mmCIF file of C-alpha atoms in Angstrom:
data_model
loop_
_atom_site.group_PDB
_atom_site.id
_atom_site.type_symbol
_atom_site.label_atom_id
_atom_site.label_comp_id
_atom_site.label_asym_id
_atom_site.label_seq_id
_atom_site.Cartn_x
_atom_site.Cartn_y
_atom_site.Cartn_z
ATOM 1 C CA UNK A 181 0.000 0.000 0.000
ATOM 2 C CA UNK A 182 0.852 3.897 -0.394
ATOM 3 C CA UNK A 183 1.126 6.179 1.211
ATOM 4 C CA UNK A 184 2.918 9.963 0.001
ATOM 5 C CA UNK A 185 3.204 13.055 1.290
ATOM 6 C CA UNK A 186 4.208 16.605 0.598
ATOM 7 C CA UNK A 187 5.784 19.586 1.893
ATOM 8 C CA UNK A 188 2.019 21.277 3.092
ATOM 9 C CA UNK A 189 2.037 18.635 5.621
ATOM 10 C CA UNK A 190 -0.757 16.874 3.228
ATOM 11 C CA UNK A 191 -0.897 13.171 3.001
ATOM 12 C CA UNK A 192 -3.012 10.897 0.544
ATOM 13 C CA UNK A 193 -3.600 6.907 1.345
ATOM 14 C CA UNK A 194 -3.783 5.139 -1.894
ATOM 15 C CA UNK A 195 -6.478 2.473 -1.349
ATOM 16 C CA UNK A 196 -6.105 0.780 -4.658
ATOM 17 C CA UNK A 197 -2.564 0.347 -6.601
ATOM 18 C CA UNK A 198 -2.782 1.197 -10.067
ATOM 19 C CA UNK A 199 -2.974 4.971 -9.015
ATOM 20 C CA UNK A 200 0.092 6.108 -7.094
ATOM 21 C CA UNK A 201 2.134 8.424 -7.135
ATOM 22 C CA UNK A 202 2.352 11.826 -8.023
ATOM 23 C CA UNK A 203 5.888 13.621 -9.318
ATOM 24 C CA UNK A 204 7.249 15.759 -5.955
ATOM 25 C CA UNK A 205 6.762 12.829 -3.537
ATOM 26 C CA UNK A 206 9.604 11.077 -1.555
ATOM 27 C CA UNK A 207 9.604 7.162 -1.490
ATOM 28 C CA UNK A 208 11.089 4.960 1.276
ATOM 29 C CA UNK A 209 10.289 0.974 2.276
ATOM 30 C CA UNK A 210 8.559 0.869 5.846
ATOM 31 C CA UNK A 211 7.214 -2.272 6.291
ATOM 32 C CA UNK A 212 5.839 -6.163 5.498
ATOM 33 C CA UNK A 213 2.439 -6.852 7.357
ATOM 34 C CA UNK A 214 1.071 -9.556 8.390
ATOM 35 C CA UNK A 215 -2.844 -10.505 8.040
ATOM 36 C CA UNK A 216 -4.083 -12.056 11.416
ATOM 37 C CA UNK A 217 -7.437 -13.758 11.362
ATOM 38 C CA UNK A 218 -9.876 -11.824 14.116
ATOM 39 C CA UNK A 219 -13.287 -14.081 14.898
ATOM 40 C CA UNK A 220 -14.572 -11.155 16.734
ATOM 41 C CA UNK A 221 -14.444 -8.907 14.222
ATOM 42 C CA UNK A 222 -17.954 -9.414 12.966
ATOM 43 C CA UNK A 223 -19.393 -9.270 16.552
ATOM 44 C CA UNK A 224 -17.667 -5.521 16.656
ATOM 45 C CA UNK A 225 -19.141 -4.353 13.305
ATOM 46 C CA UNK A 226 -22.930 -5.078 14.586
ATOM 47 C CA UNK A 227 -22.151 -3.108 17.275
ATOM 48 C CA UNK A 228 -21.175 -0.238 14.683
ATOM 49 C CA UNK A 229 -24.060 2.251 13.234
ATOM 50 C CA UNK A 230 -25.024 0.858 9.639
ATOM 51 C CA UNK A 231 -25.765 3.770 7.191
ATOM 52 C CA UNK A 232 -28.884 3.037 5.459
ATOM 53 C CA UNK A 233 -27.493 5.102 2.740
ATOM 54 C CA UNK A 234 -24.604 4.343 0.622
ATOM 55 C CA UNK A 235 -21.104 6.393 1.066
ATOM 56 C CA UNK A 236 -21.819 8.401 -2.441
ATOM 57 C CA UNK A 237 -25.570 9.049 -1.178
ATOM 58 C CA UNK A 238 -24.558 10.257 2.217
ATOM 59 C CA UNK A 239 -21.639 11.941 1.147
ATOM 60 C CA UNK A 240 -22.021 16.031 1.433
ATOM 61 C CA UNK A 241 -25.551 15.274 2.652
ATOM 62 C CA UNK A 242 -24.710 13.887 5.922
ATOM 63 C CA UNK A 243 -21.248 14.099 6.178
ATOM 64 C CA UNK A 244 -18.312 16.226 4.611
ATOM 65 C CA UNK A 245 -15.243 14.621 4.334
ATOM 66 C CA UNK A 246 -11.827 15.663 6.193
ATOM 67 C CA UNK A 247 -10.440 16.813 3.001
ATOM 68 C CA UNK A 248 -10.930 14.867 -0.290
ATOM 69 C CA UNK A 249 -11.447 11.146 -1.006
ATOM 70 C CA UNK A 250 -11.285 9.988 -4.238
ATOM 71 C CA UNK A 251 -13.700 7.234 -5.853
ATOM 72 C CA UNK A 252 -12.755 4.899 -8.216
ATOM 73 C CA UNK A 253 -15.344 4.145 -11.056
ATOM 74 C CA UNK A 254 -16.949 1.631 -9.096
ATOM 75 C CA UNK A 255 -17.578 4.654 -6.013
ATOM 76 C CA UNK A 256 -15.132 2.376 -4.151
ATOM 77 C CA UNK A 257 -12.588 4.987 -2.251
ATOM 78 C CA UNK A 258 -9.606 4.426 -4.027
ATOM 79 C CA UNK A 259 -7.749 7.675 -2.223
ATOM 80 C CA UNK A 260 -7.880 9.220 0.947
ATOM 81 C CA UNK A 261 -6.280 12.778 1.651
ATOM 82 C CA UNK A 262 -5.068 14.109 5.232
ATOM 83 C CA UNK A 263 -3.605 16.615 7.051
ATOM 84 C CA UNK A 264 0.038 14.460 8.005
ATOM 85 C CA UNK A 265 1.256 16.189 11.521
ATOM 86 C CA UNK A 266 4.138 13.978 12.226
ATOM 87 C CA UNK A 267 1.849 12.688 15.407
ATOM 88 C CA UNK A 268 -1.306 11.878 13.717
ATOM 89 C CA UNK A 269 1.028 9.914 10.928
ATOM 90 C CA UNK A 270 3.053 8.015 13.588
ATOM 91 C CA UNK A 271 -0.557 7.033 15.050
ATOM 92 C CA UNK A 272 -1.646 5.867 12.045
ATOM 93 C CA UNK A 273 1.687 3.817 10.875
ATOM 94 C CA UNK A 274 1.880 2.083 14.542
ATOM 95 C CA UNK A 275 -1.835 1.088 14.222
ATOM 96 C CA UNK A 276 -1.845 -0.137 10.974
ATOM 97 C CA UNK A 277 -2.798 -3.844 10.488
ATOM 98 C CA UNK A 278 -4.726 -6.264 8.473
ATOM 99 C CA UNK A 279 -7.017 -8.584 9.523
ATOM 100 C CA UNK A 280 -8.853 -11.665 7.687
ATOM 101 C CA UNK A 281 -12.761 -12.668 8.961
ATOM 102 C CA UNK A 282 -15.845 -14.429 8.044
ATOM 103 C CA UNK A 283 -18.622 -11.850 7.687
ATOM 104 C CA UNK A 284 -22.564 -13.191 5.649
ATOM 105 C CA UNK A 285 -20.948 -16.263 4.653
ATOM 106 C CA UNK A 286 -17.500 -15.076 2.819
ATOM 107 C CA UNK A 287 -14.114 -13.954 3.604
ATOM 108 C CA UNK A 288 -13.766 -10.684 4.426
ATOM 109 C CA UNK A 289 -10.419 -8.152 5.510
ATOM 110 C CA UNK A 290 -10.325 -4.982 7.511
ATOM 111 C CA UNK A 291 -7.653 -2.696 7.049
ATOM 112 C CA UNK A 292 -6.991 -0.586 10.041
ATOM 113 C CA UNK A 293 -5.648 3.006 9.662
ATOM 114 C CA UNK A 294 -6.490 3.335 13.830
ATOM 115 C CA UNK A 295 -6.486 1.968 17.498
ATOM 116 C CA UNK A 296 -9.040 -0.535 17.581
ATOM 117 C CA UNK A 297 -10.732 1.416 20.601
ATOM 118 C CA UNK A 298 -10.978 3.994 17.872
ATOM 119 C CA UNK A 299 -12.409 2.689 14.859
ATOM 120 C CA UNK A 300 -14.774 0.498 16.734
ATOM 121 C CA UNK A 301 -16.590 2.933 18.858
ATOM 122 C CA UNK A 302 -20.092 2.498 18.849
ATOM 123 C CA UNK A 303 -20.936 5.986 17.710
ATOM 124 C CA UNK A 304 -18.746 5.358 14.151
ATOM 125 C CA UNK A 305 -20.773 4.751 10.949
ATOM 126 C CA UNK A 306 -20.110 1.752 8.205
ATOM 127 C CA UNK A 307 -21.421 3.026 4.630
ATOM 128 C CA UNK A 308 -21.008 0.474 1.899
ATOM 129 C CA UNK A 309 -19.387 1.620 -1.523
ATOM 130 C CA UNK A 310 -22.557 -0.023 -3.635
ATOM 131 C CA UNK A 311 -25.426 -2.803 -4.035
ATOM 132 C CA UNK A 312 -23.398 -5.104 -4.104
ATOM 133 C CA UNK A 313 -21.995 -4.403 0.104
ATOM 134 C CA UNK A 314 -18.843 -6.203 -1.069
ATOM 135 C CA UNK A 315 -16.891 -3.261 0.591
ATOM 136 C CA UNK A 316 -17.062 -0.774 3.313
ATOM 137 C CA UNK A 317 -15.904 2.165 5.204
ATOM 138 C CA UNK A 318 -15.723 3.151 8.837
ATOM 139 C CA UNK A 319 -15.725 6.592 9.923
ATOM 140 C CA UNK A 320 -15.982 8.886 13.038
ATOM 141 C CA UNK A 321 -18.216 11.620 12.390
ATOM 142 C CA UNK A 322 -17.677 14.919 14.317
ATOM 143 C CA UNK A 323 -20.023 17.408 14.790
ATOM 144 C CA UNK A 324 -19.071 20.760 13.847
ATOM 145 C CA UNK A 325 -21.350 24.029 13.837
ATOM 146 C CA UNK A 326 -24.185 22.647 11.587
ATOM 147 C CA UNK A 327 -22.486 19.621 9.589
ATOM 148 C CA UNK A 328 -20.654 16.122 10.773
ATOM 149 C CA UNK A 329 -16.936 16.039 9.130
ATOM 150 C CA UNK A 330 -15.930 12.048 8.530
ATOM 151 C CA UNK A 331 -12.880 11.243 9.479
ATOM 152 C CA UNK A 332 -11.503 7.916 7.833
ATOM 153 C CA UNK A 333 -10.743 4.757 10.319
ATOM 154 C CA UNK A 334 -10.313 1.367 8.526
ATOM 155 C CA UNK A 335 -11.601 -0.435 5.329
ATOM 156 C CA UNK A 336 -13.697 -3.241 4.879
ATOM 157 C CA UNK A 337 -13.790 -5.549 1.926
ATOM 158 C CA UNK A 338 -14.295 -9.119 0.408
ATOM 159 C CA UNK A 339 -12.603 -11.158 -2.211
ATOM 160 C CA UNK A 340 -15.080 -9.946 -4.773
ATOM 161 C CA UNK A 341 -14.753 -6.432 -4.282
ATOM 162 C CA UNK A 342 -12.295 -4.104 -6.610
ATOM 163 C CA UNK A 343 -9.478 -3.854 -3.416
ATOM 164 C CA UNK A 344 -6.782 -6.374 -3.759
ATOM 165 C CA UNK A 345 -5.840 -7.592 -0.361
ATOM 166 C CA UNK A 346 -1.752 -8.518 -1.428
ATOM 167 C CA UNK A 347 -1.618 -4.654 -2.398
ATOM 168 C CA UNK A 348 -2.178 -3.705 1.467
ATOM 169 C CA UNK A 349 0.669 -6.730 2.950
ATOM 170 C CA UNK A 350 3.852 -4.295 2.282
ATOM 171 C CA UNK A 351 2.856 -0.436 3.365
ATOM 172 C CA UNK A 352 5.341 2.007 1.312
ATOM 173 C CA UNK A 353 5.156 5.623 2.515
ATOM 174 C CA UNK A 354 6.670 7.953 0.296
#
């Protein structure tokens, strides 16, 4: 997986790998993960609020985002752009892991981009991507004056959706 930055102190997550990197960026190797199988990890999604619209629906409606995510053709999120304080980055590096369940019958992974404690609060939000629910977000929505800003915390997704699971085993920050 991807991950570049820039000298603003602005950071994009490349969810999907046939779209990195733009010219300006530094590359360096950080590191292999591991995927770890997690049979709780379906218990802790029911516990999570289920949108009953999907992410494009709800998207500047009921949420806006941090700053910009990207969708791929599919309205998967293939990019995810952030403010990179060296703190906030370090937090998200050290809490980065992958993890394999079983979720309606099929083989699912969660990529986590927080502390567990974090993403699975019970006041976060799951929106799916399409019909199909093959693949998922979870975000904490904040309120601010008279709108909720959604602030990206781990991705959710089967074999059959568009996110290739080998693409998120060796993180590269750049």
């Amino acid at each position: 997986m991807d991950i570049t930055y820039n000298e603003w102190n602005m950071g994009y997550i490349y969810l999907q790998d046939n779209y990195c990197c733009d010219e300006g960026e530094t590359a360096f190797k950080r590191i292999n993960s591991t995927l770890t199988a997690d049979n709780k990890l379906s218990e802790q999604l029911n516990k999570l609020n289920w949108a009953d619209k999907k992410y494009v629906e709800a998207k500047n409606k009921d949420f806006i985002e941090e700053f910009q995510n990207d969708l791929a053709d599919d309205l998967s999120i293939k990019g995810i752009e952030f403010e990179m304080k060296s703190k906030k980055f370090k937090k998200l590096i050290d809490s980065y892991q992958i993890k394999s369940f079983k979720f309606r019958d099929n083989q699912y992974y969660c990529i986590c981009f927080a502390p567990e404690a974090e993403i699975f609060e019970p006041k976060n939000y799951i929106y799916a991507f399409s019909e199909e629910e093959n693949s998922f977000a979870i975000f904490k929505l904040k309120a601010e004056n008279n709108y909720n800003i959604a602030f990206f915390k781990a991705l959710i997704f089967s074999e059959e959706s568009s996110y290739n699971i080998d693409y998120f085993k060796t993180l590269n920050r750049f």
